[in-house]
Amino acid sequence: MGAVTARFRAVKGTRDLWPHDSERFAAVERVAREVFSSYGYGEIRTPILESTELFAHSVGQMTDIVHKEMYTFLDRKGRSLTLRPENTAGVARALIERGPQNLTKPLRLWYAGEQFRYERPQAGRYREFRQIGAELFGVASPAADAELLRMLFEFLSRLGFAALTVALNAMPTGDAREAFAEKLREHVRPHAEKLGPDDRRRVEENPLRLFDSRDPETRKVLEKAPTTLECLDDESRAHHEGLKKLLEDTGIDYVERPSLVRGLDYYTKTVFEVTSHALGAQDALLGGGRYDSLIFGLGGLPLAAVGFAIGEDRLIEAMSADGRDQRKARRVFFVLPGSTEEFGYALSVARMVRAALPDAVVETDLTGQGFLKGVMRASYAEQDPDYPFDVAGKWVQIVFLGPEERKRETVEIKSSATREQTTVPLQKLGQWLQDLKQ
Ligand code: AMP
């Protein structure tokens, strides 16, 4: 039989997560929920679709994201909609709609979900990817940035990331930001003819975005450019110094990186990024910062805010590269009826096993093809890299039941690790399984 060619394929840059992978995503999200909720964060789920205008007004018209990476289309009534390229804008929109004055502050929210960007797909870069993020609203002091980073590092260390460093920068705000932009223009203008058309436009319209450029010529010109840290206003400087002190107090390793501006317009004061060497070229694991003007800029009341977004796909790739796995180790039981005659008995036995060991995976062989086929299937659990679950210590138990067992109301249980086989009367099965637990 020749290979079947699929007529329909996943859209370029998107992928299917089969159980083996989605279990890893679920496991990471479970840890996120545990850690974030222990800091008082509640989960928010915002729509994947938002109005296109929202992103133009928040992420910024001149950013790569808005300029060339959005999935934008007109709906049947001619409204321009966009598949969200990031989640902060949606959370901010939700907050304004609800009325921040109606919410207790500080307000702590986290999310996990799909984002869409029309980028060139490559390792660690997809057109549909997932981000896990958190946002803290209503606290202007650097204590908020520090607590957020503390929580982030706790999450990462729970996932086994030990020695991570956060790259930190600060952005000037208000008039100082405009003054910085002007200094940057003055520095770049004499070299403008060497730059590509996009970057040339940026020089005049939004020079900070030049730092996002991947063009080597632009990067060279920026090497000697003025830095944000040299141009900070007093308030931003005090915030930055305060944050550095708090990070030292709370034991978070940071390095100052003055070229870090991040590809979104809404950041004020703090910006940060964490990279992982395990990821190679696409090494940014996460990014974040403060965005004190965003809510006001979108038509809400002024509200201080700070947040981060982790690339969940990259996080999981970095963990796999290090051979780490957050999936919960599971005991696996294969319940094998000798023939179709024992199906009913097998279903009851399986139910008893699940009741005694709620964490176990209990698979009943439904083919009725007998013990041998069932044993072969069971051995997959230990060898098949696609098996969804992490089999605890390679612990598979095979439960045989044929006509004799059904008549006598017993089962034969064989451990695939020790090869030991035991006859267990149904009445004692629950207890026997409980004892196994210890
Ligand atoms: P950003 O929203 O651009 O600040 O990105 C935050 C994080 O999301 C990055 O550090 C990446 O880990 C992840 N990310 C951004 N774009 C992609 C993409 N196209 N594919 C996979 N992960 C991405």
CSV table of C-alpha atoms and ligand atoms in Angstrom, one decimal:
chain,number,residue,atom,x,y,z
A,1,MET,CA,0.0,0.0,0.0
A,2,GLY,CA,1.4,3.4,-1.0
A,3,ALA,CA,1.5,6.3,1.4
A,4,VAL,CA,-1.7,8.3,1.4
A,5,THR,CA,-1.1,11.9,0.5
A,6,ALA,CA,-3.1,14.2,2.6
A,7,ARG,CA,-5.3,16.5,0.6
A,8,PHE,CA,-5.6,19.0,3.5
A,9,ARG,CA,-2.7,20.1,5.5
A,10,ALA,CA,-2.3,22.3,8.6
A,11,VAL,CA,-1.8,25.9,7.6
A,12,LYS,CA,1.8,26.9,7.2
A,13,GLY,CA,3.3,27.9,10.6
A,14,THR,CA,0.6,26.1,12.6
A,15,ARG,CA,0.8,22.6,14.0
A,16,ASP,CA,-1.2,19.9,15.7
A,17,LEU,CA,-0.4,19.1,19.3
A,18,TRP,CA,-1.0,15.4,19.8
A,19,PRO,CA,-1.7,14.0,23.2
A,20,HIS,CA,2.0,13.5,24.0
A,21,ASP,CA,2.6,17.2,23.4
A,22,SER,CA,-0.6,18.6,24.7
A,23,GLU,CA,0.0,16.8,28.0
A,24,ARG,CA,3.2,18.8,28.3
A,25,PHE,CA,1.4,22.1,27.6
A,26,ALA,CA,-1.3,21.2,30.1
A,27,ALA,CA,1.4,20.3,32.7
A,28,VAL,CA,3.1,23.7,32.3
A,29,GLU,CA,-0.2,25.5,32.5
A,30,ARG,CA,-1.0,23.6,35.7
A,31,VAL,CA,2.2,24.8,37.3
A,32,ALA,CA,1.4,28.4,36.1
A,33,ARG,CA,-2.0,28.2,37.7
A,34,GLU,CA,-0.5,26.9,41.0
A,35,VAL,CA,2.3,29.5,41.2
A,36,PHE,CA,0.3,32.5,39.9
A,37,SER,CA,-2.8,31.8,42.0
A,38,SER,CA,-0.5,31.6,45.1
A,39,TYR,CA,0.4,35.2,44.3
A,40,GLY,CA,-3.3,36.1,44.1
A,41,TYR,CA,-3.6,36.1,40.3
A,42,GLY,CA,-6.9,35.0,38.7
A,43,GLU,CA,-7.1,33.6,35.2
A,44,ILE,CA,-8.7,35.8,32.4
A,45,ARG,CA,-9.7,34.4,29.0
A,46,THR,CA,-10.2,37.0,26.4
A,47,PRO,CA,-11.4,36.5,22.8
A,48,ILE,CA,-9.0,35.4,20.1
A,49,LEU,CA,-10.7,38.0,17.8
A,50,GLU,CA,-10.4,41.7,18.5
A,51,SER,CA,-11.0,44.8,16.5
A,52,THR,CA,-7.9,45.6,14.4
A,53,GLU,CA,-7.9,49.2,15.7
A,54,LEU,CA,-7.2,47.9,19.2
A,55,PHE,CA,-3.7,46.6,18.2
A,56,ALA,CA,-2.9,49.7,16.1
A,57,HIS,CA,-3.6,51.8,19.2
A,58,SER,CA,-1.7,49.7,21.7
A,59,VAL,CA,1.0,47.6,20.2
A,60,GLY,CA,1.7,50.5,17.8
A,61,GLN,CA,1.2,51.2,14.1
A,62,MET,CA,4.9,51.2,13.3
A,63,THR,CA,5.7,47.9,15.0
A,64,ASP,CA,6.6,44.8,13.0
A,65,ILE,CA,3.6,43.1,14.6
A,66,VAL,CA,1.0,45.6,13.4
A,67,HIS,CA,2.8,46.6,10.3
A,68,LYS,CA,3.3,43.2,8.7
A,69,GLU,CA,2.5,40.3,11.0
A,70,MET,CA,-1.2,40.5,11.8
A,71,TYR,CA,-3.9,38.1,10.5
A,72,THR,CA,-6.5,40.8,9.6
A,73,PHE,CA,-9.7,40.3,7.7
A,74,LEU,CA,-13.1,41.9,7.1
A,75,ASP,CA,-16.1,40.1,8.6
A,76,ARG,CA,-19.4,39.8,6.8
A,77,LYS,CA,-20.4,43.3,7.9
A,78,GLY,CA,-17.1,44.8,6.7
A,79,ARG,CA,-15.6,45.2,10.2
A,80,SER,CA,-11.9,44.8,10.3
A,81,LEU,CA,-11.0,42.1,12.8
A,82,THR,CA,-7.6,40.6,13.8
A,83,LEU,CA,-6.6,37.3,15.4
A,84,ARG,CA,-4.8,38.5,18.5
A,85,PRO,CA,-1.0,38.7,18.0
A,86,GLU,CA,-0.5,39.1,21.8
A,87,ASN,CA,-2.8,39.2,24.8
A,88,THR,CA,-2.0,42.4,26.8
A,89,ALA,CA,-4.1,44.6,24.5
A,90,GLY,CA,-7.1,42.3,24.9
A,91,VAL,CA,-6.7,42.2,28.7
A,92,ALA,CA,-6.5,46.0,28.7
A,93,ARG,CA,-9.6,46.3,26.5
A,94,ALA,CA,-11.5,43.9,28.8
A,95,LEU,CA,-10.5,45.9,31.9
A,96,ILE,CA,-11.6,49.3,30.3
A,97,GLU,CA,-14.9,47.7,29.2
A,98,ARG,CA,-15.5,46.4,32.7
A,99,GLY,CA,-14.5,49.8,34.3
A,100,PRO,CA,-11.3,49.6,36.4
A,101,GLN,CA,-13.1,51.7,39.0
A,102,ASN,CA,-15.4,48.7,39.6
A,103,LEU,CA,-12.5,46.4,40.3
A,104,THR,CA,-10.5,46.0,43.5
A,105,LYS,CA,-6.9,47.0,43.0
A,106,PRO,CA,-4.2,45.9,42.7
A,107,LEU,CA,-5.7,43.6,40.1
A,108,ARG,CA,-3.7,40.5,39.3
A,109,LEU,CA,-4.6,38.6,36.1
A,110,TRP,CA,-2.9,35.8,34.2
A,111,TYR,CA,-3.7,34.1,30.9
A,112,ALA,CA,-2.6,31.3,28.6
A,113,GLY,CA,-3.6,31.1,25.0
A,114,GLU,CA,-3.0,31.1,21.3
A,115,GLN,CA,-1.5,34.1,19.5
A,116,PHE,CA,-1.1,34.6,15.8
A,117,ARG,CA,1.6,36.4,13.9
A,118,TYR,CA,2.4,36.1,10.2
A,119,GLU,CA,6.2,35.5,10.6
A,120,ARG,CA,8.6,33.4,8.7
A,121,PRO,CA,8.2,30.0,10.4
A,122,GLN,CA,11.4,28.4,11.7
A,123,ALA,CA,12.5,26.5,14.8
A,124,GLY,CA,10.8,28.1,17.8
A,125,ARG,CA,8.8,30.5,15.6
A,126,TYR,CA,5.3,29.7,14.5
A,127,ARG,CA,2.4,31.6,13.1
A,128,GLU,CA,0.2,30.2,15.7
A,129,PHE,CA,1.9,29.9,19.1
A,130,ARG,CA,0.9,30.1,22.7
A,131,GLN,CA,1.8,32.6,25.4
A,132,ILE,CA,1.4,32.4,29.2
A,133,GLY,CA,1.3,35.8,30.7
A,134,ALA,CA,0.5,37.9,33.8
A,135,GLU,CA,-0.5,41.5,34.3
A,136,LEU,CA,-0.6,43.5,37.5
A,137,PHE,CA,-2.7,46.6,37.4
A,138,GLY,CA,-2.9,49.6,39.8
A,139,VAL,CA,0.6,49.7,41.4
A,140,ALA,CA,3.0,52.3,40.1
A,141,SER,CA,5.9,51.5,42.5
A,142,PRO,CA,8.8,49.2,41.5
A,143,ALA,CA,7.6,46.8,44.2
A,144,ALA,CA,5.0,45.6,41.6
A,145,ASP,CA,7.7,44.9,39.0
A,146,ALA,CA,9.8,43.1,41.6
A,147,GLU,CA,7.0,40.9,42.8
A,148,LEU,CA,6.0,40.1,39.2
A,149,LEU,CA,9.6,39.1,38.4
A,150,ARG,CA,9.8,37.1,41.7
A,151,MET,CA,6.7,35.2,40.7
A,152,LEU,CA,8.0,34.6,37.2
A,153,PHE,CA,11.3,33.3,38.5
A,154,GLU,CA,9.4,31.0,40.9
A,155,PHE,CA,7.4,29.6,38.0
A,156,LEU,CA,10.6,29.1,35.9
A,157,SER,CA,12.4,27.4,38.8
A,158,ARG,CA,9.4,25.1,39.4
A,159,LEU,CA,9.9,24.0,35.8
A,160,GLY,CA,13.5,23.3,36.4
A,161,PHE,CA,15.1,26.5,35.0
A,162,ALA,CA,17.9,27.1,37.5
A,163,ALA,CA,20.4,29.8,36.6
A,164,LEU,CA,18.4,32.3,34.6
A,165,THR,CA,19.3,36.0,34.3
A,166,VAL,CA,16.8,38.7,33.3
A,167,ALA,CA,18.0,41.4,30.9
A,168,LEU,CA,16.7,44.7,32.2
A,169,ASN,CA,16.3,48.1,30.7
A,170,ALA,CA,14.3,51.3,31.4
A,171,MET,CA,12.5,53.5,28.9
A,172,PRO,CA,12.2,57.3,29.3
A,173,THR,CA,8.7,58.6,29.6
A,174,GLY,CA,6.9,61.8,28.7
A,175,ASP,CA,9.0,64.6,27.3
A,176,ALA,CA,12.2,62.6,28.0
A,177,ARG,CA,11.0,59.9,25.6
A,178,GLU,CA,10.5,62.4,22.8
A,179,ALA,CA,13.9,63.9,23.6
A,180,PHE,CA,15.4,60.5,23.3
A,181,ALA,CA,13.7,59.8,20.0
A,182,GLU,CA,15.0,63.1,18.7
A,183,LYS,CA,18.6,62.3,19.8
A,184,LEU,CA,18.3,58.9,18.1
A,185,ARG,CA,17.0,60.6,14.9
A,186,GLU,CA,20.0,63.0,14.9
A,187,HIS,CA,22.3,60.0,15.3
A,188,VAL,CA,20.8,58.0,12.6
A,189,ARG,CA,19.9,60.6,10.0
A,190,PRO,CA,23.4,61.0,8.5
A,191,HIS,CA,23.3,57.2,7.8
A,192,ALA,CA,19.7,57.1,6.6
A,193,GLU,CA,20.6,56.4,2.9
A,194,LYS,CA,22.2,53.1,3.9
A,195,LEU,CA,19.0,51.8,5.6
A,196,GLY,CA,16.2,49.9,4.0
A,197,PRO,CA,12.9,51.6,3.3
A,198,ASP,CA,11.1,50.4,6.4
A,199,ASP,CA,13.9,51.6,8.7
A,200,ARG,CA,14.2,54.9,6.9
A,201,ARG,CA,10.5,55.5,7.6
A,202,ARG,CA,11.1,54.6,11.2
A,203,VAL,CA,13.8,57.2,11.7
A,204,GLU,CA,11.3,60.0,11.3
A,205,GLU,CA,8.1,58.3,12.5
A,206,ASN,CA,9.1,56.1,15.4
A,207,PRO,CA,12.9,55.9,15.8
A,208,LEU,CA,12.6,53.6,18.9
A,209,ARG,CA,11.4,50.8,16.6
A,210,LEU,CA,14.8,50.9,14.8
A,211,PHE,CA,16.0,48.7,17.7
A,212,ASP,CA,13.7,45.9,16.4
A,213,SER,CA,15.4,45.9,13.0
A,214,ARG,CA,17.2,42.7,11.9
A,215,ASP,CA,19.0,44.6,9.2
A,216,PRO,CA,22.8,44.4,9.9
A,217,GLU,CA,23.3,47.9,8.5
A,218,THR,CA,20.8,49.4,11.0
A,219,ARG,CA,22.3,47.4,13.8
A,220,LYS,CA,25.7,48.8,13.0
A,221,VAL,CA,24.4,52.3,13.0
A,222,LEU,CA,22.8,51.7,16.4
A,223,GLU,CA,25.9,50.4,18.0
A,224,LYS,CA,27.0,53.9,18.9
A,225,ALA,CA,23.6,55.4,19.3
A,226,PRO,CA,22.5,57.1,22.5
A,227,THR,CA,20.9,54.7,25.0
A,228,THR,CA,17.6,54.9,26.9
A,229,LEU,CA,19.5,54.7,30.2
A,230,GLU,CA,21.4,57.9,29.4
A,231,CYS,CA,18.2,59.7,28.6
A,232,LEU,CA,15.9,58.7,31.5
A,233,ASP,CA,13.8,61.3,33.2
A,234,ASP,CA,14.1,61.6,37.0
A,235,GLU,CA,11.0,59.5,37.7
A,236,SER,CA,11.9,56.7,35.4
A,237,ARG,CA,15.5,56.7,36.8
A,238,ALA,CA,14.2,56.5,40.4
A,239,HIS,CA,11.9,53.7,39.4
A,240,HIS,CA,14.7,51.8,37.7
A,241,GLU,CA,17.2,52.3,40.6
A,242,GLY,CA,14.4,51.2,43.0
A,243,LEU,CA,13.7,48.1,41.0
A,244,LYS,CA,17.3,47.1,40.8
A,245,LYS,CA,17.6,47.4,44.6
A,246,LEU,CA,14.5,45.2,45.1
A,247,LEU,CA,15.8,42.6,42.6
A,248,GLU,CA,19.0,42.4,44.6
A,249,ASP,CA,17.0,42.1,47.8
A,250,THR,CA,14.8,39.3,46.4
A,251,GLY,CA,17.7,37.4,44.8
A,252,ILE,CA,16.9,37.9,41.1
A,253,ASP,CA,19.9,37.9,38.8
A,254,TYR,CA,19.8,40.7,36.3
A,255,VAL,CA,22.0,42.4,33.8
A,256,GLU,CA,21.3,45.9,32.4
A,257,ARG,CA,20.9,45.8,28.6
A,258,PRO,CA,20.5,49.4,27.2
A,259,SER,CA,19.7,48.2,23.7
A,260,LEU,CA,16.6,46.3,24.9
A,261,VAL,CA,13.5,48.2,23.8
A,262,ARG,CA,11.2,45.3,22.8
A,263,GLY,CA,9.0,45.3,19.8
A,264,LEU,CA,5.9,47.0,21.2
A,265,ASP,CA,5.2,50.7,21.6
A,266,TYR,CA,3.3,50.6,24.9
A,267,TYR,CA,6.3,50.0,27.3
A,268,THR,CA,7.2,52.8,29.8
A,269,LYS,CA,10.0,52.6,32.4
A,270,THR,CA,10.8,48.9,32.9
A,271,VAL,CA,11.4,46.4,30.1
A,272,PHE,CA,12.9,43.0,30.5
A,273,GLU,CA,13.6,39.8,28.6
A,274,VAL,CA,14.8,36.3,29.6
A,275,THR,CA,16.6,34.2,27.1
A,276,SER,CA,17.6,30.5,27.1
A,277,HIS,CA,20.6,29.1,25.3
A,278,ALA,CA,18.8,25.8,24.8
A,279,LEU,CA,16.8,27.6,22.1
A,280,GLY,CA,19.6,28.6,19.7
A,281,ALA,CA,18.8,31.6,17.4
A,282,GLN,CA,15.2,32.1,18.7
A,283,ASP,CA,16.4,32.4,22.2
A,284,ALA,CA,13.9,34.8,23.8
A,285,LEU,CA,11.8,32.8,26.2
A,286,LEU,CA,9.8,35.7,27.4
A,287,GLY,CA,9.5,39.5,27.5
A,288,GLY,CA,7.7,42.0,29.6
A,289,GLY,CA,7.6,45.4,31.1
A,290,ARG,CA,5.6,48.3,32.5
A,291,TYR,CA,2.9,50.0,30.5
A,292,ASP,CA,1.6,52.8,32.6
A,293,SER,CA,0.1,54.8,29.7
A,294,LEU,CA,-1.7,52.0,27.8
A,295,ILE,CA,-5.0,52.0,29.6
A,296,PHE,CA,-5.3,55.7,29.4
A,297,GLY,CA,-4.2,55.6,25.7
A,298,LEU,CA,-7.0,53.2,24.9
A,299,GLY,CA,-9.6,55.5,26.5
A,300,GLY,CA,-9.6,54.3,30.1
A,301,LEU,CA,-8.6,56.1,33.3
A,302,PRO,CA,-4.9,56.3,34.0
A,303,LEU,CA,-3.8,53.0,35.5
A,304,ALA,CA,-0.3,51.8,36.2
A,305,ALA,CA,0.4,48.3,34.9
A,306,VAL,CA,3.2,45.8,34.5
A,307,GLY,CA,3.3,42.3,32.9
A,308,PHE,CA,5.1,39.6,31.0
A,309,ALA,CA,4.4,37.1,28.2
A,310,ILE,CA,6.2,33.8,28.0
A,311,GLY,CA,6.5,31.9,24.7
A,312,GLU,CA,4.9,28.6,25.9
A,313,ASP,CA,6.0,26.7,22.8
A,314,ARG,CA,9.6,27.8,23.3
A,315,LEU,CA,9.5,27.2,27.0
A,316,ILE,CA,8.5,23.6,26.4
A,317,GLU,CA,11.1,23.2,23.7
A,318,ALA,CA,13.8,24.4,26.0
A,319,MET,CA,12.6,22.0,28.7
A,320,SER,CA,12.6,19.1,26.3
A,321,ALA,CA,16.1,20.1,25.1
A,322,ASP,CA,17.2,19.6,28.7
A,323,GLY,CA,15.3,16.3,29.0
A,324,ARG,CA,12.9,17.8,31.5
A,325,ASP,CA,9.3,16.9,31.7
A,326,GLN,CA,6.5,18.3,33.8
A,327,ARG,CA,4.0,15.6,33.0
A,328,LYS,CA,2.7,13.9,36.1
A,329,ALA,CA,4.1,10.4,36.4
A,330,ARG,CA,1.2,7.9,36.1
A,331,ARG,CA,0.7,4.3,36.8
A,332,VAL,CA,-0.8,2.5,33.9
A,333,PHE,CA,-3.0,-0.5,34.0
A,334,PHE,CA,-4.0,-2.5,31.0
A,335,VAL,CA,-7.1,-4.5,31.5
A,336,LEU,CA,-7.2,-7.4,29.1
A,337,PRO,CA,-10.3,-9.6,28.6
A,338,GLY,CA,-9.4,-13.0,27.0
A,339,SER,CA,-12.3,-12.6,24.6
A,340,THR,CA,-15.4,-10.5,23.9
A,341,GLU,CA,-17.2,-12.7,26.5
A,342,GLU,CA,-15.4,-10.9,29.3
A,343,PHE,CA,-16.0,-7.3,28.1
A,344,GLY,CA,-18.6,-6.6,30.8
A,345,TYR,CA,-16.4,-8.1,33.5
A,346,ALA,CA,-13.4,-6.1,32.2
A,347,LEU,CA,-15.3,-2.8,32.3
A,348,SER,CA,-16.3,-3.4,36.0
A,349,VAL,CA,-12.7,-4.4,36.9
A,350,ALA,CA,-11.4,-1.2,35.2
A,351,ARG,CA,-13.8,0.9,37.1
A,352,MET,CA,-12.7,-0.6,40.4
A,353,VAL,CA,-9.1,0.1,39.6
A,354,ARG,CA,-9.9,3.8,38.7
A,355,ALA,CA,-11.9,4.1,41.9
A,356,ALA,CA,-9.0,2.7,44.0
A,357,LEU,CA,-6.3,4.8,42.2
A,358,PRO,CA,-7.8,7.9,40.8
A,359,ASP,CA,-4.4,9.0,39.4
A,360,ALA,CA,-3.8,5.9,37.4
A,361,VAL,CA,-4.4,5.5,33.7
A,362,VAL,CA,-6.6,2.4,33.1
A,363,GLU,CA,-7.0,1.2,29.5
A,364,THR,CA,-9.3,-1.6,28.7
A,365,ASP,CA,-8.6,-3.6,25.6
A,366,LEU,CA,-11.8,-3.4,23.5
A,367,THR,CA,-10.7,-5.4,20.5
A,368,GLY,CA,-11.4,-8.8,22.1
A,369,GLN,CA,-8.3,-10.1,20.4
A,370,GLY,CA,-7.1,-11.9,23.4
A,371,PHE,CA,-4.1,-11.6,25.8
A,372,LEU,CA,-1.3,-11.6,23.3
A,373,LYS,CA,-2.4,-8.6,21.3
A,374,GLY,CA,-3.3,-6.9,24.6
A,375,VAL,CA,0.2,-7.5,26.0
A,376,MET,CA,1.7,-6.1,22.8
A,377,ARG,CA,-0.4,-3.0,23.2
A,378,ALA,CA,0.6,-2.6,26.8
A,379,SER,CA,4.3,-2.8,26.0
A,380,TYR,CA,3.8,0.3,23.8
A,381,ALA,CA,3.2,2.4,26.9
A,382,GLU,CA,6.8,1.8,27.9
A,383,GLN,CA,8.4,2.2,24.5
A,384,ASP,CA,6.2,4.4,22.4
A,385,PRO,CA,7.5,8.0,22.4
A,386,ASP,CA,4.0,9.1,21.4
A,387,TYR,CA,2.4,7.6,24.5
A,388,PRO,CA,0.6,10.5,26.1
A,389,PHE,CA,1.6,9.9,29.7
A,390,ASP,CA,4.8,9.7,31.6
A,391,VAL,CA,4.7,6.1,32.8
A,392,ALA,CA,5.8,6.2,36.5
A,393,GLY,CA,9.1,4.4,36.8
A,394,LYS,CA,8.0,2.4,33.8
A,395,TRP,CA,5.3,0.9,36.0
A,396,VAL,CA,2.8,-0.9,33.9
A,397,GLN,CA,0.5,-3.5,35.4
A,398,ILE,CA,-1.4,-5.9,33.2
A,399,VAL,CA,-4.7,-7.3,34.4
A,400,PHE,CA,-5.7,-10.5,32.8
A,401,LEU,CA,-9.2,-11.9,33.0
A,402,GLY,CA,-10.5,-14.9,31.1
A,403,PRO,CA,-13.5,-17.1,31.6
A,404,GLU,CA,-12.0,-18.8,34.6
A,405,GLU,CA,-11.3,-15.5,36.4
A,406,ARG,CA,-14.8,-14.3,35.6
A,407,LYS,CA,-16.3,-17.4,37.1
A,408,ARG,CA,-14.1,-17.3,40.2
A,409,GLU,CA,-14.4,-13.5,40.4
A,410,THR,CA,-10.7,-13.0,40.4
A,411,VAL,CA,-8.1,-11.3,38.2
A,412,GLU,CA,-4.5,-12.0,37.4
A,413,ILE,CA,-2.2,-9.0,37.8
A,414,LYS,CA,1.2,-9.0,36.3
A,415,SER,CA,3.8,-6.3,36.8
A,416,SER,CA,5.8,-5.7,33.7
A,417,ALA,CA,8.7,-4.5,35.7
A,418,THR,CA,9.1,-7.5,38.1
A,419,ARG,CA,7.3,-10.0,35.9
A,420,GLU,CA,5.6,-11.2,39.1
A,421,GLN,CA,2.1,-12.4,38.7
A,422,THR,CA,-0.6,-12.5,41.4
A,423,THR,CA,-4.1,-13.8,41.6
A,424,VAL,CA,-6.3,-11.2,43.3
A,425,PRO,CA,-9.9,-11.9,44.3
A,426,LEU,CA,-12.2,-9.0,43.3
A,427,GLN,CA,-13.3,-8.5,46.8
A,428,LYS,CA,-9.7,-7.7,47.8
A,429,LEU,CA,-8.8,-5.8,44.6
A,430,GLY,CA,-9.3,-2.3,46.1
A,431,GLN,CA,-7.2,-3.1,49.2
A,432,TRP,CA,-4.5,-4.8,47.1
A,433,LEU,CA,-4.2,-1.7,44.9
A,434,GLN,CA,-4.1,0.6,47.9
A,435,ASP,CA,-1.2,-1.5,49.3
A,436,LEU,CA,0.6,-1.2,46.0
A,437,LYS,CA,0.5,2.6,46.5
A,438,GLN,CA,2.9,2.5,49.4
B,1,AMP,P1,6.3,39.4,22.6
B,1,AMP,O1,4.8,39.4,22.7
B,1,AMP,O2,6.8,39.8,21.2
B,1,AMP,O3,7.0,40.3,23.7
B,1,AMP,O4,6.9,38.0,22.8
B,1,AMP,C1,6.9,37.3,24.0
B,1,AMP,C2,7.4,35.9,23.8
B,1,AMP,O5,6.5,35.2,23.0
B,1,AMP,C3,8.8,35.8,23.1
B,1,AMP,O6,9.8,35.9,24.0
B,1,AMP,C4,8.7,34.4,22.5
B,1,AMP,O7,9.1,33.4,23.5
B,1,AMP,C5,7.2,34.2,22.2
B,1,AMP,N1,7.0,34.4,20.8
B,1,AMP,C6,6.8,35.6,20.1
B,1,AMP,N2,6.6,35.3,18.8
B,1,AMP,C7,6.6,34.0,18.6
B,1,AMP,C8,6.4,33.1,17.5
B,1,AMP,N3,6.1,33.6,16.3
B,1,AMP,N4,6.5,31.8,17.7
B,1,AMP,C9,6.7,31.3,19.0
B,1,AMP,N5,6.9,32.1,20.0
B,1,AMP,C10,6.8,33.4,19.9
